[in-house]
Amino acid sequence: QVQLAESGGGLVQAGGSLRLSCAASGDIFSINYMGWWRQAPGQQRELVATITTSGTTNYAREIEGRFTISRDNAKNTVYLQMNSLKPEDTAVYYCNLFWGGGMDFWGKGTLVTVSS
């Protein structure tokens, strides 16, 4: 069984920064994708960024240049450094871990609130 534990959310003023962390535990396949998604009130969940085991990254257009995803494979942990935050970044941020064969796991989410 795989579990994901997110941390680092909170309240920040526009222009500020936050760093999210997500630690995965359990029976994890060695080659995988980890990523962050977010869901704003009344909106669908949307992709923020992903990173492979080898470090290849993919970013949503609206956050590119402001957010950086990284990971520590030894710790099965993924990070999201969020800079220049905007009120429209306010959302619940979810950690995601997946690999081939339909194995797809989600954290419970951490709330990020950006005040104007």
PDB file of C-alpha atoms in Angstrom:
ATOM      1  CA  GLN A   1       0.000   0.000   0.000  1.00  0.00           C
ATOM      2  CA  VAL A   2       1.283   3.446  -0.941  1.00  0.00           C
ATOM      3  CA  GLN A   3       0.666   6.572   1.086  1.00  0.00           C
ATOM      4  CA  LEU A   4       1.427  10.187   0.255  1.00  0.00           C
ATOM      5  CA  ALA A   5       1.787  12.875   2.903  1.00  0.00           C
ATOM      6  CA  GLU A   6       1.786  16.518   1.832  1.00  0.00           C
ATOM      7  CA  SER A   7       2.953  19.470   3.869  1.00  0.00           C
ATOM      8  CA  GLY A   8       3.845  23.114   3.437  1.00  0.00           C
ATOM      9  CA  GLY A   9       0.576  24.759   2.533  1.00  0.00           C
ATOM     10  CA  GLY A  10      -0.664  27.910   4.205  1.00  0.00           C
ATOM     11  CA  LEU A  11      -1.554  31.561   3.818  1.00  0.00           C
ATOM     12  CA  VAL A  12       0.790  33.906   1.988  1.00  0.00           C
ATOM     13  CA  GLN A  13       0.532  37.365   0.492  1.00  0.00           C
ATOM     14  CA  ALA A  14       0.678  37.892  -3.240  1.00  0.00           C
ATOM     15  CA  GLY A  15       4.261  37.934  -4.413  1.00  0.00           C
ATOM     16  CA  GLY A  16       5.349  35.607  -1.637  1.00  0.00           C
ATOM     17  CA  SER A  17       6.691  32.071  -1.710  1.00  0.00           C
ATOM     18  CA  LEU A  18       5.804  28.658  -0.330  1.00  0.00           C
ATOM     19  CA  ARG A  19       7.409  25.246  -0.599  1.00  0.00           C
ATOM     20  CA  LEU A  20       5.273  22.149  -0.666  1.00  0.00           C
ATOM     21  CA  SER A  21       6.606  18.704   0.169  1.00  0.00           C
ATOM     22  CA  CYS A  22       5.157  15.264  -0.394  1.00  0.00           C
ATOM     23  CA  ALA A  23       6.670  12.109   1.037  1.00  0.00           C
ATOM     24  CA  ALA A  24       5.655   8.759  -0.400  1.00  0.00           C
ATOM     25  CA  SER A  25       5.863   5.539   1.549  1.00  0.00           C
ATOM     26  CA  GLY A  26       5.043   1.918   0.862  1.00  0.00           C
ATOM     27  CA  ASP A  27       5.690  -0.409  -2.043  1.00  0.00           C
ATOM     28  CA  ILE A  28       6.829   2.052  -4.713  1.00  0.00           C
ATOM     29  CA  PHE A  29       8.014   1.048  -8.140  1.00  0.00           C
ATOM     30  CA  SER A  30      11.491   2.429  -8.757  1.00  0.00           C
ATOM     31  CA  ILE A  31      10.614   4.152 -12.043  1.00  0.00           C
ATOM     32  CA  ASN A  32       7.723   6.529 -11.635  1.00  0.00           C
ATOM     33  CA  TYR A  33       6.249   9.971 -12.067  1.00  0.00           C
ATOM     34  CA  MET A  34       5.535  12.297  -9.175  1.00  0.00           C
ATOM     35  CA  GLY A  35       3.586  15.460  -9.558  1.00  0.00           C
ATOM     36  CA  TRP A  36       1.399  18.199  -8.215  1.00  0.00           C
ATOM     37  CA  TRP A  37      -2.146  19.030  -9.198  1.00  0.00           C
ATOM     38  CA  ARG A  38      -4.424  21.713  -7.822  1.00  0.00           C
ATOM     39  CA  GLN A  39      -8.108  22.349  -7.502  1.00  0.00           C
ATOM     40  CA  ALA A  40      -9.542  25.796  -6.913  1.00  0.00           C
ATOM     41  CA  PRO A  41     -13.069  26.229  -5.521  1.00  0.00           C
ATOM     42  CA  GLY A  42     -15.629  25.406  -8.163  1.00  0.00           C
ATOM     43  CA  GLN A  43     -12.961  24.351 -10.646  1.00  0.00           C
ATOM     44  CA  GLN A  44     -11.708  21.037 -11.982  1.00  0.00           C
ATOM     45  CA  ARG A  45      -8.464  19.583 -10.764  1.00  0.00           C
ATOM     46  CA  GLU A  46      -5.621  20.692 -13.026  1.00  0.00           C
ATOM     47  CA  LEU A  47      -2.049  19.658 -13.547  1.00  0.00           C
ATOM     48  CA  VAL A  48       0.649  21.894 -12.068  1.00  0.00           C
ATOM     49  CA  ALA A  49       3.855  19.967 -12.699  1.00  0.00           C
ATOM     50  CA  THR A  50       5.321  16.493 -12.966  1.00  0.00           C
ATOM     51  CA  ILE A  51       8.783  15.028 -12.634  1.00  0.00           C
ATOM     52  CA  THR A  52      10.115  11.617 -13.570  1.00  0.00           C
ATOM     53  CA  THR A  53      12.553   9.492 -11.630  1.00  0.00           C
ATOM     54  CA  SER A  54      15.295  10.700 -13.970  1.00  0.00           C
ATOM     55  CA  GLY A  55      14.394  14.352 -13.399  1.00  0.00           C
ATOM     56  CA  THR A  56      12.481  15.235 -16.553  1.00  0.00           C
ATOM     57  CA  THR A  57       9.947  17.933 -15.723  1.00  0.00           C
ATOM     58  CA  ASN A  58       6.719  19.191 -17.211  1.00  0.00           C
ATOM     59  CA  TYR A  59       4.913  22.365 -16.181  1.00  0.00           C
ATOM     60  CA  ALA A  60       1.532  23.920 -16.762  1.00  0.00           C
ATOM     61  CA  ARG A  61       1.885  27.057 -18.828  1.00  0.00           C
ATOM     62  CA  GLU A  62       0.372  29.390 -16.225  1.00  0.00           C
ATOM     63  CA  ILE A  63       2.958  28.564 -13.564  1.00  0.00           C
ATOM     64  CA  GLU A  64       6.048  28.064 -15.687  1.00  0.00           C
ATOM     65  CA  GLY A  65       8.865  30.317 -14.547  1.00  0.00           C
ATOM     66  CA  ARG A  66       7.348  30.795 -11.101  1.00  0.00           C
ATOM     67  CA  PHE A  67       7.129  27.228  -9.767  1.00  0.00           C
ATOM     68  CA  THR A  68       9.870  24.605  -9.650  1.00  0.00           C
ATOM     69  CA  ILE A  69       9.317  20.913  -9.080  1.00  0.00           C
ATOM     70  CA  SER A  70      12.093  18.708  -7.748  1.00  0.00           C
ATOM     71  CA  ARG A  71      12.457  15.353  -6.072  1.00  0.00           C
ATOM     72  CA  ASP A  72      14.704  13.334  -3.811  1.00  0.00           C
ATOM     73  CA  ASN A  73      14.529   9.743  -5.032  1.00  0.00           C
ATOM     74  CA  ALA A  74      16.282   8.381  -1.945  1.00  0.00           C
ATOM     75  CA  LYS A  75      13.523   9.852   0.201  1.00  0.00           C
ATOM     76  CA  ASN A  76      10.671   9.278  -2.282  1.00  0.00           C
ATOM     77  CA  THR A  77       9.836  12.930  -1.796  1.00  0.00           C
ATOM     78  CA  VAL A  78       8.717  15.541  -4.278  1.00  0.00           C
ATOM     79  CA  TYR A  79       8.826  19.287  -3.725  1.00  0.00           C
ATOM     80  CA  LEU A  80       7.122  22.263  -5.285  1.00  0.00           C
ATOM     81  CA  GLN A  81       8.806  25.615  -4.805  1.00  0.00           C
ATOM     82  CA  MET A  82       6.253  28.322  -5.536  1.00  0.00           C
ATOM     83  CA  ASN A  83       7.480  31.873  -6.044  1.00  0.00           C
ATOM     84  CA  SER A  84       5.729  35.078  -7.093  1.00  0.00           C
ATOM     85  CA  LEU A  85       2.438  33.660  -5.920  1.00  0.00           C
ATOM     86  CA  LYS A  86      -0.763  35.179  -7.216  1.00  0.00           C
ATOM     87  CA  PRO A  87      -4.298  35.109  -5.757  1.00  0.00           C
ATOM     88  CA  GLU A  88      -5.311  32.848  -8.648  1.00  0.00           C
ATOM     89  CA  ASP A  89      -2.862  30.238  -7.338  1.00  0.00           C
ATOM     90  CA  THR A  90      -5.189  29.726  -4.377  1.00  0.00           C
ATOM     91  CA  ALA A  91      -6.244  26.078  -4.378  1.00  0.00           C
ATOM     92  CA  VAL A  92      -5.901  22.744  -2.688  1.00  0.00           C
ATOM     93  CA  TYR A  93      -2.683  21.205  -3.973  1.00  0.00           C
ATOM     94  CA  TYR A  94      -2.557  17.440  -4.371  1.00  0.00           C
ATOM     95  CA  CYS A  95       0.476  15.212  -4.646  1.00  0.00           C
ATOM     96  CA  ASN A  96       0.315  12.419  -7.202  1.00  0.00           C
ATOM     97  CA  LEU A  97       2.474   9.339  -7.747  1.00  0.00           C
ATOM     98  CA  PHE A  98       1.983   7.008 -10.681  1.00  0.00           C
ATOM     99  CA  TRP A  99       3.673   4.398 -12.815  1.00  0.00           C
ATOM    100  CA  GLY A 100       2.769   1.967 -15.544  1.00  0.00           C
ATOM    101  CA  GLY A 101      -0.034  -0.553 -15.152  1.00  0.00           C
ATOM    102  CA  GLY A 102      -2.522   1.984 -13.873  1.00  0.00           C
ATOM    103  CA  MET A 103      -0.897   2.467 -10.490  1.00  0.00           C
ATOM    104  CA  ASP A 104      -2.028   5.941  -9.448  1.00  0.00           C
ATOM    105  CA  PHE A 105      -1.927   7.348  -5.926  1.00  0.00           C
ATOM    106  CA  TRP A 106      -3.039  10.659  -4.415  1.00  0.00           C
ATOM    107  CA  GLY A 107      -2.412  12.601  -1.277  1.00  0.00           C
ATOM    108  CA  LYS A 108      -5.189  14.233   0.736  1.00  0.00           C
ATOM    109  CA  GLY A 109      -4.204  17.725  -0.348  1.00  0.00           C
ATOM    110  CA  THR A 110      -2.812  20.836   1.263  1.00  0.00           C
ATOM    111  CA  LEU A 111      -4.478  24.249   1.055  1.00  0.00           C
ATOM    112  CA  VAL A 112      -2.593  27.197  -0.377  1.00  0.00           C
ATOM    113  CA  THR A 113      -4.234  30.597   0.052  1.00  0.00           C
ATOM    114  CA  VAL A 114      -2.740  33.676  -1.583  1.00  0.00           C
ATOM    115  CA  SER A 115      -4.126  36.982  -0.393  1.00  0.00           C
ATOM    116  CA  SER A 116      -4.115  40.103  -2.543  1.00  0.00           C
TER     117      SER A 116
END
